[in-house]
mmCIF file of C-alpha atoms in Angstrom:
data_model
loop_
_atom_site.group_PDB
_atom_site.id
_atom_site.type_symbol
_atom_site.label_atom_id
_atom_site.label_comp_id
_atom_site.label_asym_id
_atom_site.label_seq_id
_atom_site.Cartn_x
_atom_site.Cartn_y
_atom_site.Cartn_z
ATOM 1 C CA UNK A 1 116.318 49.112 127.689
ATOM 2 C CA UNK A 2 115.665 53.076 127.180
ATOM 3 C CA UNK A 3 113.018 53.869 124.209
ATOM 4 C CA UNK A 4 112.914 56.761 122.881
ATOM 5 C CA UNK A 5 109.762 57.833 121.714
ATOM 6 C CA UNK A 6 109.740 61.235 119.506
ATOM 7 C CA UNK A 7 106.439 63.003 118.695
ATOM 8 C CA UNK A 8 105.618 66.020 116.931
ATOM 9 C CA UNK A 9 103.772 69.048 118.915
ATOM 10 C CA UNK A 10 101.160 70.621 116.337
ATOM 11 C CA UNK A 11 98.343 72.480 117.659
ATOM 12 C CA UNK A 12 94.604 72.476 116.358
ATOM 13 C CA UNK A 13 93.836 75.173 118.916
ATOM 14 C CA UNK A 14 95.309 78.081 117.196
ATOM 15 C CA UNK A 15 93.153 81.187 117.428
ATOM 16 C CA UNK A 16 92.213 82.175 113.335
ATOM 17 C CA UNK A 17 89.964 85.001 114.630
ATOM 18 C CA UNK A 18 90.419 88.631 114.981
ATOM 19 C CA UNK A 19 91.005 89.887 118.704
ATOM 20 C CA UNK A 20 90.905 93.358 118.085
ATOM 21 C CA UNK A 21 88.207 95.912 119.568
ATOM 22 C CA UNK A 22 89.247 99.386 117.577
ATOM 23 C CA UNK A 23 87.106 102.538 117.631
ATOM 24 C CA UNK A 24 86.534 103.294 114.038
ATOM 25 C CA UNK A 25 86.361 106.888 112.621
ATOM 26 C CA UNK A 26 85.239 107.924 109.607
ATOM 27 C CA UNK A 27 85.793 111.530 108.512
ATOM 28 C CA UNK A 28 83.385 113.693 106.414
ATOM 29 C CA UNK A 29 81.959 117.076 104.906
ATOM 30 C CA UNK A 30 79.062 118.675 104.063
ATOM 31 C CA UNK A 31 78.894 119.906 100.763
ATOM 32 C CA UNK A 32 76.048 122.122 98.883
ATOM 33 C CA UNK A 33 74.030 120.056 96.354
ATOM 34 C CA UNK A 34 73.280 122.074 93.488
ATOM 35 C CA UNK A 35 70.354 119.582 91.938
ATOM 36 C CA UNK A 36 69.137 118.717 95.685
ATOM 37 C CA UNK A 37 69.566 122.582 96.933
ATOM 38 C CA UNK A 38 70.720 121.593 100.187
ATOM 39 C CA UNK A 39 73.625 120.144 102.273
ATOM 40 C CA UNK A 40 74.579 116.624 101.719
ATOM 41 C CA UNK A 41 76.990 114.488 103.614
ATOM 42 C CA UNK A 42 80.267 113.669 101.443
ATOM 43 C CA UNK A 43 83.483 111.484 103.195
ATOM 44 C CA UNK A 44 86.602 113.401 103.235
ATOM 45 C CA UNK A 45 89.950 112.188 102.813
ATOM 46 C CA UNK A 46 92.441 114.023 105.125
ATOM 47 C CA UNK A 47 95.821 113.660 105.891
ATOM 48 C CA UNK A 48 96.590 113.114 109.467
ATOM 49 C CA UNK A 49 98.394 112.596 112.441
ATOM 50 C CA UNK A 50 96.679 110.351 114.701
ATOM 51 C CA UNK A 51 98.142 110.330 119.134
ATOM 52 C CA UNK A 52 96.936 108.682 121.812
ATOM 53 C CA UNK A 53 97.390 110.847 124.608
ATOM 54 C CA UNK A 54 98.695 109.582 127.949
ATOM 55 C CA UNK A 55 99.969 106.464 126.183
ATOM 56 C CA UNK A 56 102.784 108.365 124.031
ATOM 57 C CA UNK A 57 102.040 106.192 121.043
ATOM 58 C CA UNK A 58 101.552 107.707 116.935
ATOM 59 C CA UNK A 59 98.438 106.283 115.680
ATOM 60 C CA UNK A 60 99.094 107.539 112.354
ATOM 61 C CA UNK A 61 101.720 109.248 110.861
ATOM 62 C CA UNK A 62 100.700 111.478 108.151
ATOM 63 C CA UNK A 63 98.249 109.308 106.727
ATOM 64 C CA UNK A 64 96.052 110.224 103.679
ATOM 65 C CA UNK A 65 92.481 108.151 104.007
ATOM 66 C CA UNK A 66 88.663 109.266 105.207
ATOM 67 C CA UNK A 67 88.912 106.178 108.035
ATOM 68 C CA UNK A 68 90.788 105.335 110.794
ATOM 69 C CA UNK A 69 90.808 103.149 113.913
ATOM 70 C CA UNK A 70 92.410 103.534 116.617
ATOM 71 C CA UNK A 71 92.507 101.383 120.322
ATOM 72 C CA UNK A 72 90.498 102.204 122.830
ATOM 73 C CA UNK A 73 92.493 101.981 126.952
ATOM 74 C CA UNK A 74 90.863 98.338 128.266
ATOM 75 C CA UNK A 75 92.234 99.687 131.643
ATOM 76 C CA UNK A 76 90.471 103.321 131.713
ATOM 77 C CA UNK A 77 87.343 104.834 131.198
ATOM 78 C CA UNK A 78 88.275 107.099 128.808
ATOM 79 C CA UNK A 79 91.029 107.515 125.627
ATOM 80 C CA UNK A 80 92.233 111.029 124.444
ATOM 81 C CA UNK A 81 93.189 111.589 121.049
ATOM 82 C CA UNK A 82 95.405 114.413 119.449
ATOM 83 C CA UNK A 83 93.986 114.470 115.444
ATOM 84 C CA UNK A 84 96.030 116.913 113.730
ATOM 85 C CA UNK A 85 95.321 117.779 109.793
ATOM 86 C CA UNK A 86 97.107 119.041 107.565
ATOM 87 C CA UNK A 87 94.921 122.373 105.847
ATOM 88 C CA UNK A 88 95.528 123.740 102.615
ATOM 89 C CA UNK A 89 93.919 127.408 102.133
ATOM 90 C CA UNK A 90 94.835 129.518 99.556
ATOM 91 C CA UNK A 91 98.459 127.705 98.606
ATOM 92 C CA UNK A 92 99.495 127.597 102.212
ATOM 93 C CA UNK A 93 99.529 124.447 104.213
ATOM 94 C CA UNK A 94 99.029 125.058 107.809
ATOM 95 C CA UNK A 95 98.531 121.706 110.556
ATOM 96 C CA UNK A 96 94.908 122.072 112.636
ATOM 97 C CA UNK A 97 94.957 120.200 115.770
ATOM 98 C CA UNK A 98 92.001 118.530 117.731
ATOM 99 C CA UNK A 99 91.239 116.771 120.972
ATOM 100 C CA UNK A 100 88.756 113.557 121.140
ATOM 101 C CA UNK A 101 87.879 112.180 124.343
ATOM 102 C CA UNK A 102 85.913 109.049 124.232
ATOM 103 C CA UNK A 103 84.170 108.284 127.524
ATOM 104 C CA UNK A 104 83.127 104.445 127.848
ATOM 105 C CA UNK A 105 82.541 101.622 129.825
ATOM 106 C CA UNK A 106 84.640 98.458 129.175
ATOM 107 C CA UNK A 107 83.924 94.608 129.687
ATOM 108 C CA UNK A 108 85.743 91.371 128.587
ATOM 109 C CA UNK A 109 83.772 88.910 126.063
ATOM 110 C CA UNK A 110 84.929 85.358 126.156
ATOM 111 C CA UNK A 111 85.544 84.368 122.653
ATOM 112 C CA UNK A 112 86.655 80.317 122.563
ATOM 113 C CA UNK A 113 89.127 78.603 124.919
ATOM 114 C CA UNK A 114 91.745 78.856 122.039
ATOM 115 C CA UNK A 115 91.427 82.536 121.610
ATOM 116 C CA UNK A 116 90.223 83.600 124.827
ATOM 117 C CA UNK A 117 88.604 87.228 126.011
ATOM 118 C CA UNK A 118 88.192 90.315 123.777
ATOM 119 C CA UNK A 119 87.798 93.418 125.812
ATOM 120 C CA UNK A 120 85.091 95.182 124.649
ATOM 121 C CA UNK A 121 83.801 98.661 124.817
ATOM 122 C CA UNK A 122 80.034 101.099 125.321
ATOM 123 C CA UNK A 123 80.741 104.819 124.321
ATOM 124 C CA UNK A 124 79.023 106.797 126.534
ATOM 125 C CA UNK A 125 79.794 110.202 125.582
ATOM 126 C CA UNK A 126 82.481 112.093 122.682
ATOM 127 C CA UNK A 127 83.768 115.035 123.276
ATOM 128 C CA UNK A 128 85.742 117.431 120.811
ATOM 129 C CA UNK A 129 87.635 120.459 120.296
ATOM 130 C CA UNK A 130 86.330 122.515 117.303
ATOM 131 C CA UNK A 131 89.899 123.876 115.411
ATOM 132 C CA UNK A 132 88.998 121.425 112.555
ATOM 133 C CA UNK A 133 86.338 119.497 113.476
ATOM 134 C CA UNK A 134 82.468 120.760 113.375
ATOM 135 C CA UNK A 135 80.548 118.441 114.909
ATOM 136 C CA UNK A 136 80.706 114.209 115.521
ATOM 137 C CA UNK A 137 78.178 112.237 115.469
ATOM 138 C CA UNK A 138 78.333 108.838 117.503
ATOM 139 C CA UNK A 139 76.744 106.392 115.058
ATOM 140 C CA UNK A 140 77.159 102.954 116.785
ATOM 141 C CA UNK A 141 78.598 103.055 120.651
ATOM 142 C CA UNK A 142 78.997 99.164 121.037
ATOM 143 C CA UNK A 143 82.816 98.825 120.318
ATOM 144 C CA UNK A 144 83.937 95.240 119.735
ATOM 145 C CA UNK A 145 85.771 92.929 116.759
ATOM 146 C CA UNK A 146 82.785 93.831 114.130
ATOM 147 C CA UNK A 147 84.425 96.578 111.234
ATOM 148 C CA UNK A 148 81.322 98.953 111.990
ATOM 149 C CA UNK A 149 81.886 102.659 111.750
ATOM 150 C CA UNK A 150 81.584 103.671 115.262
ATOM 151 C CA UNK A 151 81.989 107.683 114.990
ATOM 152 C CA UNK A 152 81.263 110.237 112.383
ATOM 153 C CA UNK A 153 83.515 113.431 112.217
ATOM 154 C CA UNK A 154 82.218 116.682 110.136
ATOM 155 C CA UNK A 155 85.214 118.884 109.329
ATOM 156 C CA UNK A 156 85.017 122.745 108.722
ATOM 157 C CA UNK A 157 84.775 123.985 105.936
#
Protein backbone atom coordinates (compact mmCIF):
# COMPACT_ATOMS: atom_id res chain seq x y z
CA UNK A 1 0.00 0.00 0.00
CA UNK A 2 1.59 3.54 -1.14
CA UNK A 3 0.34 6.65 1.15
CA UNK A 4 0.59 9.64 0.09
CA UNK A 5 1.12 12.13 2.53
CA UNK A 6 0.85 15.97 1.25
CA UNK A 7 2.04 18.85 3.47
CA UNK A 8 2.22 22.41 3.03
CA UNK A 9 5.84 24.25 3.12
CA UNK A 10 5.26 27.73 4.99
CA UNK A 11 8.11 29.35 6.54
CA UNK A 12 8.23 31.28 9.99
CA UNK A 13 11.83 32.20 9.21
CA UNK A 14 11.25 34.90 6.78
CA UNK A 15 13.55 37.87 7.28
CA UNK A 16 10.91 41.18 8.09
CA UNK A 17 13.99 43.38 8.69
CA UNK A 18 15.79 45.83 6.63
CA UNK A 19 19.27 44.57 5.18
CA UNK A 20 20.36 47.61 3.78
CA UNK A 21 23.63 49.64 4.89
CA UNK A 22 23.22 53.07 2.61
CA UNK A 23 25.39 56.16 3.10
CA UNK A 24 22.94 58.90 3.63
CA UNK A 25 23.46 62.51 2.32
CA UNK A 26 21.79 65.32 3.15
CA UNK A 27 22.34 68.52 1.15
CA UNK A 28 22.36 72.12 2.54
CA UNK A 29 23.11 76.02 2.44
CA UNK A 30 24.07 78.65 4.39
CA UNK A 31 21.95 81.47 4.32
CA UNK A 32 22.31 85.13 6.05
CA UNK A 33 19.92 85.59 9.01
CA UNK A 34 18.70 88.96 9.07
CA UNK A 35 17.22 88.84 12.93
CA UNK A 36 20.33 86.51 14.03
CA UNK A 37 22.99 88.67 11.80
CA UNK A 38 24.87 85.74 10.89
CA UNK A 39 25.01 82.54 8.75
CA UNK A 40 22.63 79.82 9.53
CA UNK A 41 22.46 76.35 8.15
CA UNK A 42 19.23 75.85 5.82
CA UNK A 43 18.65 72.15 3.76
CA UNK A 44 18.55 72.59 0.13
CA UNK A 45 16.57 70.80 -2.27
CA UNK A 46 18.53 70.13 -5.53
CA UNK A 47 17.91 68.33 -8.45
CA UNK A 48 20.38 65.70 -9.25
CA UNK A 49 22.03 63.08 -10.92
CA UNK A 50 23.44 60.67 -8.61
CA UNK A 51 26.63 57.75 -10.35
CA UNK A 52 28.49 55.40 -8.80
CA UNK A 53 31.66 55.39 -10.45
CA UNK A 54 33.43 52.15 -11.38
CA UNK A 55 30.14 50.31 -10.95
CA UNK A 56 28.31 52.04 -14.08
CA UNK A 57 25.08 52.24 -12.15
CA UNK A 58 22.52 55.82 -11.99
CA UNK A 59 21.83 56.43 -8.46
CA UNK A 60 19.43 59.01 -9.27
CA UNK A 61 18.12 60.29 -12.22
CA UNK A 62 17.22 63.83 -12.04
CA UNK A 63 15.84 63.73 -8.75
CA UNK A 64 14.43 66.83 -6.90
CA UNK A 65 14.91 66.21 -2.83
CA UNK A 66 17.64 67.66 -0.06
CA UNK A 67 18.50 63.65 0.82
CA UNK A 68 19.81 60.87 -0.74
CA UNK A 69 21.39 57.47 -0.10
CA UNK A 70 23.30 55.76 -1.96
CA UNK A 71 25.36 52.04 -1.46
CA UNK A 72 28.46 51.95 -0.29
CA UNK A 73 31.14 48.87 -2.37
CA UNK A 74 31.10 45.87 0.57
CA UNK A 75 34.07 44.61 -1.58
CA UNK A 76 36.35 47.94 -1.65
CA UNK A 77 37.62 50.41 0.51
CA UNK A 78 36.37 53.16 -1.10
CA UNK A 79 33.03 54.33 -3.41
CA UNK A 80 33.26 57.29 -5.94
CA UNK A 81 30.39 59.28 -6.70
CA UNK A 82 29.64 61.61 -9.77
CA UNK A 83 26.80 64.31 -8.13
CA UNK A 84 25.83 66.47 -10.87
CA UNK A 85 23.18 69.53 -10.24
CA UNK A 86 21.33 71.14 -12.17
CA UNK A 87 22.13 75.36 -11.54
CA UNK A 88 19.87 77.99 -12.37
CA UNK A 89 21.66 81.60 -12.53
CA UNK A 90 20.19 84.34 -14.03
CA UNK A 91 17.41 82.29 -16.35
CA UNK A 92 20.02 79.89 -17.58
CA UNK A 93 20.23 76.35 -16.40
CA UNK A 94 23.66 75.01 -16.59
CA UNK A 95 24.57 71.09 -14.92
CA UNK A 96 27.63 71.41 -12.07
CA UNK A 97 29.36 68.23 -11.59
CA UNK A 98 31.18 66.83 -8.41
CA UNK A 99 33.32 63.94 -7.27
CA UNK A 100 32.79 62.19 -3.64
CA UNK A 101 35.11 59.65 -2.57
CA UNK A 102 34.22 57.94 0.59
CA UNK A 103 37.17 56.12 2.15
CA UNK A 104 36.02 53.32 4.76
CA UNK A 105 36.57 50.25 6.35
CA UNK A 106 33.91 47.49 5.96
CA UNK A 107 32.81 44.48 8.27
CA UNK A 108 29.84 42.00 8.21
CA UNK A 109 27.26 42.13 11.31
CA UNK A 110 25.34 38.97 11.86
CA UNK A 111 21.79 39.93 12.10
CA UNK A 112 19.51 36.49 12.94
CA UNK A 113 19.89 33.08 11.27
CA UNK A 114 16.77 34.00 9.12
CA UNK A 115 18.19 37.17 7.80
CA UNK A 116 21.74 36.62 8.07
CA UNK A 117 24.89 39.29 7.77
CA UNK A 118 24.58 43.03 6.98
CA UNK A 119 27.81 44.43 5.74
CA UNK A 120 28.52 47.31 7.48
CA UNK A 121 30.65 50.31 7.05
CA UNK A 122 33.40 53.14 9.26
CA UNK A 123 34.03 56.32 7.07
CA UNK A 124 37.32 57.19 7.49
CA UNK A 125 37.84 60.08 5.38
CA UNK A 126 35.43 62.26 2.44
CA UNK A 127 36.84 63.78 -0.08
CA UNK A 128 35.25 66.33 -2.66
CA UNK A 129 35.60 68.33 -5.65
CA UNK A 130 34.47 71.98 -5.11
CA UNK A 131 32.37 72.90 -8.70
CA UNK A 132 29.17 72.88 -6.52
CA UNK A 133 29.92 71.75 -3.38
CA UNK A 134 31.65 74.04 -0.50
CA UNK A 135 32.49 72.04 2.09
CA UNK A 136 31.02 68.39 3.78
CA UNK A 137 30.89 67.73 6.91
CA UNK A 138 30.98 63.94 8.09
CA UNK A 139 28.35 63.92 10.84
CA UNK A 140 28.08 60.19 11.84
CA UNK A 141 30.87 57.68 10.13
CA UNK A 142 29.29 54.34 11.47
CA UNK A 143 27.31 53.23 8.30
CA UNK A 144 24.83 50.42 8.97
CA UNK A 145 20.72 49.68 8.66
CA UNK A 146 19.91 52.79 11.18
CA UNK A 147 18.23 55.96 8.78
CA UNK A 148 20.94 58.38 10.40
CA UNK A 149 22.25 61.18 8.27
CA UNK A 150 25.72 60.13 7.74
CA UNK A 151 27.19 63.24 5.61
CA UNK A 152 26.42 66.88 5.37
CA UNK A 153 27.02 68.69 1.96
CA UNK A 154 27.19 72.76 1.87
CA UNK A 155 26.56 73.92 -1.70
CA UNK A 156 27.87 77.29 -3.19
CA UNK A 157 26.20 79.85 -3.25
Amino acid sequence: MIMVVASACSSSNTCYESMDSSFRITMHKMVFDQDKERYVEQDFRTTATIRGVGIDSLLYDMETDSRFEVPLNKMDSQSVFLIEQMKVQEGDTMFVEDTLWVEYSSALEFVSLECGCVSVFDVKNVRYSVNMIDSVNLVYGHVDRLKVNNLKVYVRK
